[in-house]
């Protein structure tokens, strides 16, 4: 028998607005004893049907909604959802111009807890919720059936799984084991991706459009690419005609892939430097040495993992942005990002404004706002999916 979750009075508003999460505090009682990830029916306090979702007894997000309609949750249901996600990417032209892209962006593609990325011939998946884990076998079957590939690899080694009471998991789910590094093409740029050990599923696909934007401004410019990872922005800068690119990252394996990507694209390795170091320290050293750049990219890791860390994150953003403003030549450009979903766009802008002021860049202005690429959409009822914010500033 399917279990039924009854809400407390007046706690049905967000589900009626099609938000996909039901928090534990909104639940009055549960009829039945659902297993981890099993499908439950959700009813309002008055007994109105609100949808079906996956039961997650250990998480504050107690139910993640699969649907707000009366329909059976089975393999056929997920087949339709996957079809819709694929068609949406096709319609945007993403699948034509890139060999790597996000096919399923979790909640925003109505797949709470499921992420699926393509890297050339391989698919990389993440199952981040109990519901995703519950349907894993069927989902992997569907991926293999509907998306031509040599293999599917699991990168469910993400901390959020612990909140769901799930262990971390990696490994081959279908077909062949992916090679140590995979070649991808993004908007005419080639990269090496390590889907086994790399960050997230291997590459920061969300920055695709912003790399293309950077490329437009690089002719004969000097570029400082901070937090460069595997060279996402630096290949774009070099293709755009940059005369010198300095990459800084704390990961040697990422820097190695970046250096190899320079060769892969047939670009001039003499124009590129790779420095294994701490951005906070190196920016200070460049300031003390009087170094200046035409363009600086700041794409740091997530500084705030939870609300308690926002203040500390704000100090981190202020610090690096202030230093970057000081290192820019007149009319120089700063591409500055925050990928912390908890850092609101308005606060981030304020921090960057404060940094400019303190750096004595009184005329600094925003010439463009940037965000995550279109294969990382934000479902309107789920603003939480919006996380990557960028400001392109000119001094
Ligand atoms: N811009 C990259 C993605 C950056 S991800 C792209 O387009 O693909 C963040 C990177 O910051 C990671 O590669 C991580 O190794 C690096 N990192 C984190 N803290 C750092 C620090 N203090 N100094 C230098 N690099 C750091």
mmCIF file of C-alpha atoms and ligand atoms in Angstrom:
data_model
loop_
_atom_site.group_PDB
_atom_site.id
_atom_site.type_symbol
_atom_site.label_atom_id
_atom_site.label_comp_id
_atom_site.label_asym_id
_atom_site.label_seq_id
_atom_site.Cartn_x
_atom_site.Cartn_y
_atom_site.Cartn_z
ATOM 1 C CA UNK A 1 0.000 0.000 0.000
ATOM 2 C CA UNK A 2 1.292 3.428 -0.945
ATOM 3 C CA UNK A 3 1.841 5.671 2.051
ATOM 4 C CA UNK A 4 0.053 9.005 2.346
ATOM 5 C CA UNK A 5 1.515 12.199 3.786
ATOM 6 C CA UNK A 6 -0.938 14.730 5.266
ATOM 7 C CA UNK A 7 0.096 18.351 5.573
ATOM 8 C CA UNK A 8 -0.607 20.660 8.483
ATOM 9 C CA UNK A 9 -3.318 23.264 7.864
ATOM 10 C CA UNK A 10 -2.248 26.091 5.529
ATOM 11 C CA UNK A 11 1.009 24.378 4.593
ATOM 12 C CA UNK A 12 -0.088 23.517 1.038
ATOM 13 C CA UNK A 13 0.747 26.867 -0.566
ATOM 14 C CA UNK A 14 4.203 26.131 -1.918
ATOM 15 C CA UNK A 15 3.223 22.752 -3.343
ATOM 16 C CA UNK A 16 0.229 24.350 -5.060
ATOM 17 C CA UNK A 17 2.713 26.839 -6.554
ATOM 18 C CA UNK A 18 4.600 23.770 -7.871
ATOM 19 C CA UNK A 19 7.599 24.029 -5.626
ATOM 20 C CA UNK A 20 9.190 20.552 -5.575
ATOM 21 C CA UNK A 21 10.166 20.381 -1.867
ATOM 22 C CA UNK A 22 8.098 19.524 1.173
ATOM 23 C CA UNK A 23 9.863 20.305 4.467
ATOM 24 C CA UNK A 24 9.399 18.133 7.549
ATOM 25 C CA UNK A 25 7.831 21.009 9.493
ATOM 26 C CA UNK A 26 4.838 21.090 7.153
ATOM 27 C CA UNK A 27 3.839 17.481 7.745
ATOM 28 C CA UNK A 28 1.009 16.600 10.158
ATOM 29 C CA UNK A 29 1.104 12.801 9.853
ATOM 30 C CA UNK A 30 2.025 9.884 7.644
ATOM 31 C CA UNK A 31 -0.273 6.943 7.015
ATOM 32 C CA UNK A 32 1.847 3.879 6.286
ATOM 33 C CA UNK A 33 5.581 3.298 6.600
ATOM 34 C CA UNK A 34 7.287 4.215 3.338
ATOM 35 C CA UNK A 35 10.791 2.940 2.647
ATOM 36 C CA UNK A 36 13.674 5.265 1.753
ATOM 37 C CA UNK A 37 12.864 6.926 -1.581
ATOM 38 C CA UNK A 38 9.522 5.199 -2.046
ATOM 39 C CA UNK A 39 6.712 7.123 -3.712
ATOM 40 C CA UNK A 40 4.183 8.703 -1.349
ATOM 41 C CA UNK A 41 0.957 10.570 -2.039
ATOM 42 C CA UNK A 42 0.772 14.073 -0.563
ATOM 43 C CA UNK A 43 -2.555 15.455 0.643
ATOM 44 C CA UNK A 44 -3.487 18.800 2.167
ATOM 45 C CA UNK A 45 -4.945 18.967 5.686
ATOM 46 C CA UNK A 46 -8.369 18.965 4.039
ATOM 47 C CA UNK A 47 -7.555 15.867 2.023
ATOM 48 C CA UNK A 48 -6.947 17.573 -1.368
ATOM 49 C CA UNK A 49 -4.531 15.671 -3.570
ATOM 50 C CA UNK A 50 -1.287 17.665 -4.107
ATOM 51 C CA UNK A 51 0.934 15.177 -5.900
ATOM 52 C CA UNK A 52 3.374 12.306 -5.566
ATOM 53 C CA UNK A 53 6.901 12.514 -4.271
ATOM 54 C CA UNK A 54 9.844 10.544 -2.913
ATOM 55 C CA UNK A 55 10.052 9.916 0.831
ATOM 56 C CA UNK A 56 13.262 11.015 2.516
ATOM 57 C CA UNK A 57 12.987 10.313 6.266
ATOM 58 C CA UNK A 58 16.421 11.675 7.263
ATOM 59 C CA UNK A 59 16.374 14.944 5.376
ATOM 60 C CA UNK A 60 14.683 18.196 6.355
ATOM 61 C CA UNK A 61 13.362 18.077 2.808
ATOM 62 C CA UNK A 62 11.130 15.162 3.724
ATOM 63 C CA UNK A 63 9.473 14.743 0.307
ATOM 64 C CA UNK A 64 10.757 15.726 -3.133
ATOM 65 C CA UNK A 65 7.821 15.933 -5.500
ATOM 66 C CA UNK A 66 7.909 13.951 -8.719
ATOM 67 C CA UNK A 67 4.619 15.407 -9.919
ATOM 68 C CA UNK A 68 1.796 17.670 -8.849
ATOM 69 C CA UNK A 69 -0.687 15.656 -10.918
ATOM 70 C CA UNK A 70 -2.392 12.269 -10.627
ATOM 71 C CA UNK A 71 -0.133 10.031 -12.704
ATOM 72 C CA UNK A 72 1.723 6.803 -12.118
ATOM 73 C CA UNK A 73 5.379 7.143 -11.164
ATOM 74 C CA UNK A 74 7.120 4.399 -13.127
ATOM 75 C CA UNK A 75 9.673 3.900 -15.846
ATOM 76 C CA UNK A 76 7.288 5.208 -18.512
ATOM 77 C CA UNK A 77 6.844 8.396 -16.487
ATOM 78 C CA UNK A 78 10.600 8.959 -16.344
ATOM 79 C CA UNK A 79 10.935 8.158 -20.052
ATOM 80 C CA UNK A 80 8.651 11.090 -20.865
ATOM 81 C CA UNK A 81 10.534 13.385 -18.524
ATOM 82 C CA UNK A 82 13.859 12.439 -20.073
ATOM 83 C CA UNK A 83 12.495 12.911 -23.567
ATOM 84 C CA UNK A 84 11.366 16.417 -22.609
ATOM 85 C CA UNK A 85 14.783 17.289 -21.177
ATOM 86 C CA UNK A 86 16.573 16.058 -24.310
ATOM 87 C CA UNK A 87 14.209 17.919 -26.622
ATOM 88 C CA UNK A 88 14.637 21.135 -24.648
ATOM 89 C CA UNK A 89 18.428 21.019 -25.173
ATOM 90 C CA UNK A 90 18.027 20.129 -28.852
ATOM 91 C CA UNK A 91 15.658 23.045 -29.352
ATOM 92 C CA UNK A 92 18.241 25.440 -27.874
ATOM 93 C CA UNK A 93 20.954 24.211 -30.242
ATOM 94 C CA UNK A 94 23.132 23.114 -27.315
ATOM 95 C CA UNK A 95 23.507 19.537 -28.551
ATOM 96 C CA UNK A 96 24.598 20.714 -31.975
ATOM 97 C CA UNK A 97 27.400 23.070 -30.968
ATOM 98 C CA UNK A 98 28.810 21.162 -28.030
ATOM 99 C CA UNK A 99 29.810 17.590 -27.257
ATOM 100 C CA UNK A 100 29.445 18.209 -23.513
ATOM 101 C CA UNK A 101 26.334 19.530 -21.808
ATOM 102 C CA UNK A 102 23.874 18.951 -18.997
ATOM 103 C CA UNK A 103 20.975 16.776 -20.077
ATOM 104 C CA UNK A 104 19.136 16.664 -16.742
ATOM 105 C CA UNK A 105 19.375 19.607 -14.359
ATOM 106 C CA UNK A 106 17.613 18.017 -11.379
ATOM 107 C CA UNK A 107 14.587 19.940 -10.054
ATOM 108 C CA UNK A 108 14.534 22.327 -13.015
ATOM 109 C CA UNK A 109 13.968 19.397 -15.381
ATOM 110 C CA UNK A 110 11.429 17.873 -12.964
ATOM 111 C CA UNK A 111 13.963 15.265 -11.866
ATOM 112 C CA UNK A 112 14.627 16.170 -8.198
ATOM 113 C CA UNK A 113 18.056 14.911 -7.180
ATOM 114 C CA UNK A 114 19.099 13.665 -10.626
ATOM 115 C CA UNK A 115 21.940 15.194 -12.651
ATOM 116 C CA UNK A 116 23.020 13.820 -16.008
ATOM 117 C CA UNK A 117 25.826 15.257 -18.125
ATOM 118 C CA UNK A 118 27.204 14.190 -21.467
ATOM 119 C CA UNK A 119 30.947 14.271 -22.148
ATOM 120 C CA UNK A 120 31.389 13.040 -25.707
ATOM 121 C CA UNK A 121 30.678 9.311 -25.796
ATOM 122 C CA UNK A 122 30.165 9.042 -22.050
ATOM 123 C CA UNK A 123 27.387 10.016 -19.685
ATOM 124 C CA UNK A 124 28.046 10.985 -16.071
ATOM 125 C CA UNK A 125 25.224 10.819 -13.547
ATOM 126 C CA UNK A 126 24.603 11.951 -9.986
ATOM 127 C CA UNK A 127 21.845 10.541 -7.784
ATOM 128 C CA UNK A 128 21.546 13.049 -4.983
ATOM 129 C CA UNK A 129 18.278 12.165 -3.258
ATOM 130 C CA UNK A 130 16.546 9.070 -1.886
ATOM 131 C CA UNK A 131 14.052 9.206 -4.742
ATOM 132 C CA UNK A 132 16.798 9.336 -7.341
ATOM 133 C CA UNK A 133 18.526 6.410 -5.619
ATOM 134 C CA UNK A 134 15.256 4.423 -5.444
ATOM 135 C CA UNK A 135 14.783 4.652 -9.221
ATOM 136 C CA UNK A 136 18.477 4.365 -10.107
ATOM 137 C CA UNK A 137 18.249 1.039 -11.981
ATOM 138 C CA UNK A 138 15.317 2.149 -14.136
ATOM 139 C CA UNK A 139 16.890 5.548 -14.755
ATOM 140 C CA UNK A 140 20.200 4.052 -15.878
ATOM 141 C CA UNK A 141 18.285 1.705 -18.197
ATOM 142 C CA UNK A 142 16.483 4.686 -19.709
ATOM 143 C CA UNK A 143 19.696 6.692 -20.122
ATOM 144 C CA UNK A 144 21.306 3.764 -21.964
ATOM 145 C CA UNK A 145 18.197 3.217 -24.084
ATOM 146 C CA UNK A 146 17.571 6.828 -25.088
ATOM 147 C CA UNK A 147 21.046 8.363 -25.202
ATOM 148 C CA UNK A 148 23.667 6.721 -27.408
ATOM 149 C CA UNK A 149 26.848 6.263 -25.361
ATOM 150 C CA UNK A 150 29.817 3.989 -24.722
ATOM 151 C CA UNK A 151 29.337 4.062 -20.991
ATOM 152 C CA UNK A 152 27.600 5.675 -18.021
ATOM 153 C CA UNK A 153 29.610 6.640 -14.953
ATOM 154 C CA UNK A 154 28.326 7.420 -11.458
ATOM 155 C CA UNK A 155 29.681 10.494 -9.636
ATOM 156 C CA UNK A 156 27.378 10.329 -6.632
ATOM 157 C CA UNK A 157 30.307 11.210 -4.378
ATOM 158 C CA UNK A 158 28.629 14.378 -3.171
ATOM 159 C CA UNK A 159 28.211 15.360 0.482
ATOM 160 C CA UNK A 160 24.470 16.120 0.139
ATOM 161 C CA UNK A 161 23.867 12.378 -0.126
ATOM 162 C CA UNK A 162 24.744 12.091 3.559
ATOM 163 C CA UNK A 163 21.843 14.381 4.466
ATOM 164 C CA UNK A 164 19.606 11.910 2.666
ATOM 165 C CA UNK A 165 21.081 8.985 4.587
ATOM 166 C CA UNK A 166 22.830 7.657 1.490
ATOM 167 C CA UNK A 167 26.472 6.580 1.196
ATOM 168 C CA UNK A 168 28.751 8.162 -1.405
ATOM 169 C CA UNK A 169 28.992 6.128 -4.617
ATOM 170 C CA UNK A 170 31.098 6.094 -7.777
ATOM 171 C CA UNK A 171 31.681 3.581 -10.563
ATOM 172 C CA UNK A 172 30.530 2.267 -13.899
ATOM 173 C CA UNK A 173 26.745 2.005 -14.188
ATOM 174 C CA UNK A 174 26.606 0.808 -17.776
ATOM 175 C CA UNK A 175 28.955 -0.071 -20.634
ATOM 176 C CA UNK A 176 32.639 0.798 -20.615
ATOM 177 C CA UNK A 177 34.763 2.491 -17.979
ATOM 178 C CA UNK A 178 35.546 6.030 -19.185
ATOM 179 C CA UNK A 179 39.197 6.759 -20.058
ATOM 180 C CA UNK A 180 41.367 8.849 -17.724
ATOM 181 C CA UNK A 181 40.685 11.945 -19.797
ATOM 182 C CA UNK A 182 37.972 12.645 -22.331
ATOM 183 C CA UNK A 183 38.118 15.214 -25.108
ATOM 184 C CA UNK A 184 35.123 17.522 -25.428
ATOM 185 C CA UNK A 185 34.252 20.448 -27.665
ATOM 186 C CA UNK A 186 32.491 23.471 -26.245
ATOM 187 C CA UNK A 187 31.553 26.223 -28.688
ATOM 188 C CA UNK A 188 34.641 25.484 -30.801
ATOM 189 C CA UNK A 189 36.985 25.087 -27.823
ATOM 190 C CA UNK A 190 38.532 21.720 -26.997
ATOM 191 C CA UNK A 191 39.094 20.576 -23.429
ATOM 192 C CA UNK A 192 40.281 17.517 -21.533
ATOM 193 C CA UNK A 193 37.864 16.289 -18.884
ATOM 194 C CA UNK A 194 38.617 13.858 -16.072
ATOM 195 C CA UNK A 195 35.160 12.526 -15.239
ATOM 196 C CA UNK A 196 36.531 10.089 -12.665
ATOM 197 C CA UNK A 197 38.476 12.462 -10.397
ATOM 198 C CA UNK A 198 37.500 15.929 -11.626
ATOM 199 C CA UNK A 199 35.261 18.364 -9.753
ATOM 200 C CA UNK A 200 31.487 17.835 -9.907
ATOM 201 C CA UNK A 201 30.970 15.551 -12.927
ATOM 202 C CA UNK A 202 34.302 16.658 -14.404
ATOM 203 C CA UNK A 203 33.873 20.117 -15.933
ATOM 204 C CA UNK A 204 32.210 23.468 -15.225
ATOM 205 C CA UNK A 205 29.691 23.285 -18.042
ATOM 206 C CA UNK A 206 27.748 26.157 -16.489
ATOM 207 C CA UNK A 207 30.401 28.719 -17.567
ATOM 208 C CA UNK A 208 30.160 27.948 -21.307
ATOM 209 C CA UNK A 209 28.514 31.197 -22.422
ATOM 210 C CA UNK A 210 30.678 33.337 -20.161
ATOM 211 C CA UNK A 211 33.824 31.853 -21.681
ATOM 212 C CA UNK A 212 32.500 32.745 -25.126
ATOM 213 C CA UNK A 213 31.848 36.264 -23.871
ATOM 214 C CA UNK A 214 35.396 36.605 -22.510
ATOM 215 C CA UNK A 215 36.809 35.535 -25.872
ATOM 216 C CA UNK A 216 35.325 38.620 -27.541
ATOM 217 C CA UNK A 217 37.426 41.010 -25.455
ATOM 218 C CA UNK A 218 40.851 39.343 -25.511
ATOM 219 C CA UNK A 219 42.608 40.505 -28.693
ATOM 220 C CA UNK A 220 46.173 41.522 -27.705
ATOM 221 C CA UNK A 221 45.247 41.597 -24.024
ATOM 222 C CA UNK A 222 46.949 40.226 -20.911
ATOM 223 C CA UNK A 223 44.634 37.948 -18.943
ATOM 224 C CA UNK A 224 44.893 36.754 -15.344
ATOM 225 C CA UNK A 225 42.687 33.673 -14.940
ATOM 226 C CA UNK A 226 42.182 33.033 -11.214
ATOM 227 C CA UNK A 227 40.795 29.666 -10.084
ATOM 228 C CA UNK A 228 41.493 28.385 -13.579
ATOM 229 C CA UNK A 229 40.769 24.655 -13.011
ATOM 230 C CA UNK A 230 41.288 22.828 -16.353
ATOM 231 C CA UNK A 231 41.608 26.011 -18.395
ATOM 232 C CA UNK A 232 37.981 26.778 -19.237
ATOM 233 C CA UNK A 233 38.467 30.528 -19.541
ATOM 234 C CA UNK A 234 42.080 30.434 -20.676
ATOM 235 C CA UNK A 235 41.399 28.514 -23.903
ATOM 236 C CA UNK A 236 38.681 31.048 -24.700
ATOM 237 C CA UNK A 237 41.081 33.922 -24.004
ATOM 238 C CA UNK A 238 43.818 32.457 -26.199
ATOM 239 C CA UNK A 239 41.392 31.774 -29.038
ATOM 240 C CA UNK A 240 40.287 35.366 -28.689
ATOM 241 C CA UNK A 241 43.837 36.543 -29.374
ATOM 242 C CA UNK A 242 45.167 37.173 -25.851
ATOM 243 C CA UNK A 243 48.904 37.898 -25.874
ATOM 244 C CA UNK A 244 49.498 36.447 -22.413
ATOM 245 C CA UNK A 245 47.392 34.300 -20.056
ATOM 246 C CA UNK A 246 48.355 33.457 -16.487
ATOM 247 C CA UNK A 247 46.372 30.642 -14.853
ATOM 248 C CA UNK A 248 46.325 30.194 -11.090
ATOM 249 C CA UNK A 249 44.876 27.152 -9.370
ATOM 250 C CA UNK A 250 45.576 25.053 -6.290
ATOM 251 C CA UNK A 251 45.114 21.759 -8.136
ATOM 252 C CA UNK A 252 48.117 20.457 -10.079
ATOM 253 C CA UNK A 253 46.072 17.817 -11.909
ATOM 254 C CA UNK A 254 43.668 20.528 -13.130
ATOM 255 C CA UNK A 255 46.588 22.715 -14.247
ATOM 256 C CA UNK A 256 48.086 19.763 -16.123
ATOM 257 C CA UNK A 257 44.865 19.224 -18.079
ATOM 258 C CA UNK A 258 44.781 22.946 -18.790
ATOM 259 C CA UNK A 259 48.323 22.893 -20.221
ATOM 260 C CA UNK A 260 47.417 19.880 -22.350
ATOM 261 C CA UNK A 261 44.316 21.666 -23.614
ATOM 262 C CA UNK A 262 46.506 24.491 -24.932
ATOM 263 C CA UNK A 263 48.290 21.940 -27.150
ATOM 264 C CA UNK A 264 45.033 20.173 -28.027
ATOM 265 C CA UNK A 265 43.734 23.435 -29.498
ATOM 266 C CA UNK A 266 46.965 24.128 -31.371
ATOM 267 C CA UNK A 267 47.498 27.322 -29.380
ATOM 268 C CA UNK A 268 50.857 28.899 -28.540
ATOM 269 C CA UNK A 269 52.086 27.455 -25.227
ATOM 270 C CA UNK A 270 54.599 30.324 -24.910
ATOM 271 C CA UNK A 271 51.733 32.704 -24.213
ATOM 272 C CA UNK A 272 50.449 30.687 -21.266
ATOM 273 C CA UNK A 273 51.675 30.271 -17.713
ATOM 274 C CA UNK A 274 50.298 27.795 -15.193
ATOM 275 C CA UNK A 275 50.907 28.559 -11.556
ATOM 276 C CA UNK A 276 50.088 26.166 -8.745
ATOM 277 C CA UNK A 277 49.322 28.503 -5.878
ATOM 278 C CA UNK A 278 46.848 30.278 -3.658
ATOM 279 C CA UNK A 279 44.930 33.059 -5.421
ATOM 280 C CA UNK A 280 44.603 35.103 -2.231
ATOM 281 C CA UNK A 281 48.394 35.147 -1.778
ATOM 282 C CA UNK A 282 49.343 35.617 -5.427
ATOM 283 C CA UNK A 283 46.996 38.570 -5.926
ATOM 284 C CA UNK A 284 48.732 40.243 -2.966
ATOM 285 C CA UNK A 285 52.145 39.491 -4.418
ATOM 286 C CA UNK A 286 51.179 40.942 -7.813
ATOM 287 C CA UNK A 287 49.850 44.034 -6.060
ATOM 288 C CA UNK A 288 53.131 44.475 -4.177
ATOM 289 C CA UNK A 289 55.121 43.918 -7.367
ATOM 290 C CA UNK A 290 53.018 46.487 -9.250
ATOM 291 C CA UNK A 291 51.835 43.977 -11.871
ATOM 292 C CA UNK A 292 48.873 45.015 -14.028
ATOM 293 C CA UNK A 293 46.511 43.142 -16.348
ATOM 294 C CA UNK A 294 43.969 44.080 -19.016
ATOM 295 C CA UNK A 295 41.518 41.366 -17.975
ATOM 296 C CA UNK A 296 41.069 39.409 -14.737
ATOM 297 C CA UNK A 297 38.771 36.423 -14.219
ATOM 298 C CA UNK A 298 37.715 35.491 -10.680
ATOM 299 C CA UNK A 299 35.779 32.234 -10.607
ATOM 300 C CA UNK A 300 36.291 30.920 -7.078
ATOM 301 C CA UNK A 301 34.804 27.741 -5.611
ATOM 302 C CA UNK A 302 31.641 27.919 -3.524
ATOM 303 C CA UNK A 303 32.569 30.072 -0.523
ATOM 304 C CA UNK A 304 29.245 29.507 1.305
ATOM 305 C CA UNK A 305 27.954 25.970 1.796
ATOM 306 C CA UNK A 306 25.335 27.057 4.351
ATOM 307 C CA UNK A 307 23.760 30.210 5.743
ATOM 308 C CA UNK A 308 26.219 30.435 8.620
ATOM 309 C CA UNK A 309 29.082 30.816 6.143
ATOM 310 C CA UNK A 310 27.640 33.774 4.233
ATOM 311 C CA UNK A 311 29.492 36.436 6.261
ATOM 312 C CA UNK A 312 32.790 34.664 5.837
ATOM 313 C CA UNK A 313 32.070 34.140 2.148
ATOM 314 C CA UNK A 314 31.334 37.850 1.780
ATOM 315 C CA UNK A 315 34.759 38.682 3.249
ATOM 316 C CA UNK A 316 36.398 36.272 0.800
ATOM 317 C CA UNK A 317 34.659 37.818 -2.216
ATOM 318 C CA UNK A 318 35.451 41.329 -1.002
ATOM 319 C CA UNK A 319 39.116 40.451 -0.562
ATOM 320 C CA UNK A 320 39.769 38.967 -4.003
ATOM 321 C CA UNK A 321 37.644 41.529 -5.838
ATOM 322 C CA UNK A 322 39.364 44.430 -4.107
ATOM 323 C CA UNK A 323 42.777 43.049 -5.059
ATOM 324 C CA UNK A 324 41.644 42.382 -8.629
ATOM 325 C CA UNK A 325 40.383 45.942 -9.072
ATOM 326 C CA UNK A 326 43.795 47.191 -7.946
ATOM 327 C CA UNK A 327 45.540 45.000 -10.527
ATOM 328 C CA UNK A 328 43.569 46.229 -13.540
ATOM 329 C CA UNK A 329 44.920 48.617 -16.120
ATOM 330 C CA UNK A 330 42.785 51.623 -17.135
ATOM 331 C CA UNK A 331 39.688 50.402 -19.014
ATOM 332 C CA UNK A 332 40.506 46.898 -17.766
ATOM 333 C CA UNK A 333 37.819 44.257 -17.394
ATOM 334 C CA UNK A 334 36.928 42.131 -14.391
ATOM 335 C CA UNK A 335 34.901 38.960 -14.899
ATOM 336 C CA UNK A 336 33.850 38.160 -11.344
ATOM 337 C CA UNK A 337 31.646 35.248 -10.282
ATOM 338 C CA UNK A 338 29.924 33.676 -7.320
ATOM 339 C CA UNK A 339 28.608 30.139 -7.609
ATOM 340 C CA UNK A 340 27.208 30.051 -4.072
ATOM 341 C CA UNK A 341 23.446 29.721 -4.426
ATOM 342 C CA UNK A 342 23.032 31.210 -0.941
ATOM 343 C CA UNK A 343 24.843 34.407 -1.951
ATOM 344 C CA UNK A 344 22.068 36.530 -3.429
ATOM 345 C CA UNK A 345 22.805 38.447 -6.600
ATOM 346 C CA UNK A 346 22.061 41.795 -4.923
ATOM 347 C CA UNK A 347 24.446 41.076 -2.051
ATOM 348 C CA UNK A 348 27.162 39.906 -4.419
ATOM 349 C CA UNK A 349 26.822 43.117 -6.411
ATOM 350 C CA UNK A 350 27.063 45.144 -3.224
ATOM 351 C CA UNK A 351 30.243 43.317 -2.187
ATOM 352 C CA UNK A 352 31.815 43.980 -5.596
ATOM 353 C CA UNK A 353 30.767 47.637 -5.358
ATOM 354 C CA UNK A 354 32.384 47.932 -1.927
ATOM 355 C CA UNK A 355 35.518 46.279 -3.255
ATOM 356 C CA UNK A 356 35.739 48.766 -6.145
ATOM 357 C CA UNK A 357 35.266 51.679 -3.775
ATOM 358 C CA UNK A 358 37.975 50.466 -1.396
ATOM 359 C CA UNK A 359 40.306 49.848 -4.336
ATOM 360 C CA UNK A 360 39.785 53.470 -5.344
ATOM 361 C CA UNK A 361 38.123 52.459 -8.621
ATOM 362 C CA UNK A 362 35.421 55.078 -8.332
ATOM 363 C CA UNK A 363 34.370 54.853 -11.958
ATOM 364 C CA UNK A 364 34.017 51.075 -12.062
ATOM 365 C CA UNK A 365 30.817 50.035 -13.764
ATOM 366 C CA UNK A 366 28.941 46.874 -14.618
ATOM 367 C CA UNK A 367 28.832 46.448 -18.361
ATOM 368 C CA UNK A 368 27.156 43.066 -18.352
ATOM 369 C CA UNK A 369 25.592 40.553 -15.979
ATOM 370 C CA UNK A 370 26.269 36.883 -16.464
ATOM 371 C CA UNK A 371 24.740 33.654 -15.255
ATOM 372 C CA UNK A 372 24.645 29.904 -15.755
ATOM 373 C CA UNK A 373 24.372 28.443 -19.261
ATOM 374 C CA UNK A 374 20.991 27.495 -20.685
ATOM 375 C CA UNK A 375 21.431 23.767 -20.083
ATOM 376 C CA UNK A 376 21.358 24.702 -16.367
ATOM 377 C CA UNK A 377 17.884 26.296 -16.334
ATOM 378 C CA UNK A 378 15.916 27.578 -13.343
ATOM 379 C CA UNK A 379 12.361 26.283 -13.180
ATOM 380 C CA UNK A 380 10.257 29.329 -12.267
ATOM 381 C CA UNK A 381 8.656 27.723 -9.198
ATOM 382 C CA UNK A 382 12.155 26.739 -8.013
ATOM 383 C CA UNK A 383 14.356 29.852 -7.747
ATOM 384 C CA UNK A 384 16.823 27.817 -5.635
ATOM 385 C CA UNK A 385 18.216 26.424 -8.908
ATOM 386 C CA UNK A 386 19.750 29.798 -9.764
ATOM 387 C CA UNK A 387 23.251 29.841 -8.337
ATOM 388 C CA UNK A 388 25.848 31.224 -10.751
ATOM 389 C CA UNK A 389 26.074 35.003 -10.842
ATOM 390 C CA UNK A 390 28.683 36.996 -12.660
ATOM 391 C CA UNK A 391 29.440 40.672 -13.157
ATOM 392 C CA UNK A 392 31.531 42.012 -15.982
ATOM 393 C CA UNK A 393 32.964 45.279 -14.699
ATOM 394 C CA UNK A 394 35.054 47.882 -16.434
ATOM 395 C CA UNK A 395 37.204 50.368 -14.591
HETATM 396 N N1 LIG B 1 37.032 28.732 -13.793
HETATM 397 C C1 LIG B 1 37.019 27.285 -13.809
HETATM 398 C C2 LIG B 1 36.293 26.684 -12.640
HETATM 399 C C3 LIG B 1 36.811 27.077 -11.276
HETATM 400 S S1 LIG B 1 36.386 25.985 -10.013
HETATM 401 C C4 LIG B 1 36.440 26.798 -15.141
HETATM 402 O O1 LIG B 1 36.017 27.623 -15.947
HETATM 403 O O2 LIG B 1 36.425 25.595 -15.370
HETATM 404 C C5 LIG B 1 37.316 26.551 -8.682
HETATM 405 C C6 LIG B 1 38.796 26.204 -8.730
HETATM 406 O O3 LIG B 1 39.426 26.906 -7.686
HETATM 407 C C7 LIG B 1 39.170 24.750 -8.535
HETATM 408 O O4 LIG B 1 39.904 24.317 -9.633
HETATM 409 C C8 LIG B 1 40.041 24.720 -7.261
HETATM 410 O O5 LIG B 1 41.128 23.829 -7.384
HETATM 411 C C9 LIG B 1 40.524 26.128 -7.195
HETATM 412 N N2 LIG B 1 40.841 26.703 -5.882
HETATM 413 C C10 LIG B 1 40.120 26.658 -4.747
HETATM 414 N N3 LIG B 1 40.661 27.438 -3.804
HETATM 415 C C11 LIG B 1 41.769 27.999 -4.355
HETATM 416 C C12 LIG B 1 42.749 28.925 -3.889
HETATM 417 N N4 LIG B 1 42.685 29.452 -2.672
HETATM 418 N N5 LIG B 1 43.717 29.296 -4.740
HETATM 419 C C13 LIG B 1 43.791 28.785 -5.981
HETATM 420 N N6 LIG B 1 42.885 27.932 -6.470
HETATM 421 C C14 LIG B 1 41.893 27.529 -5.677
#
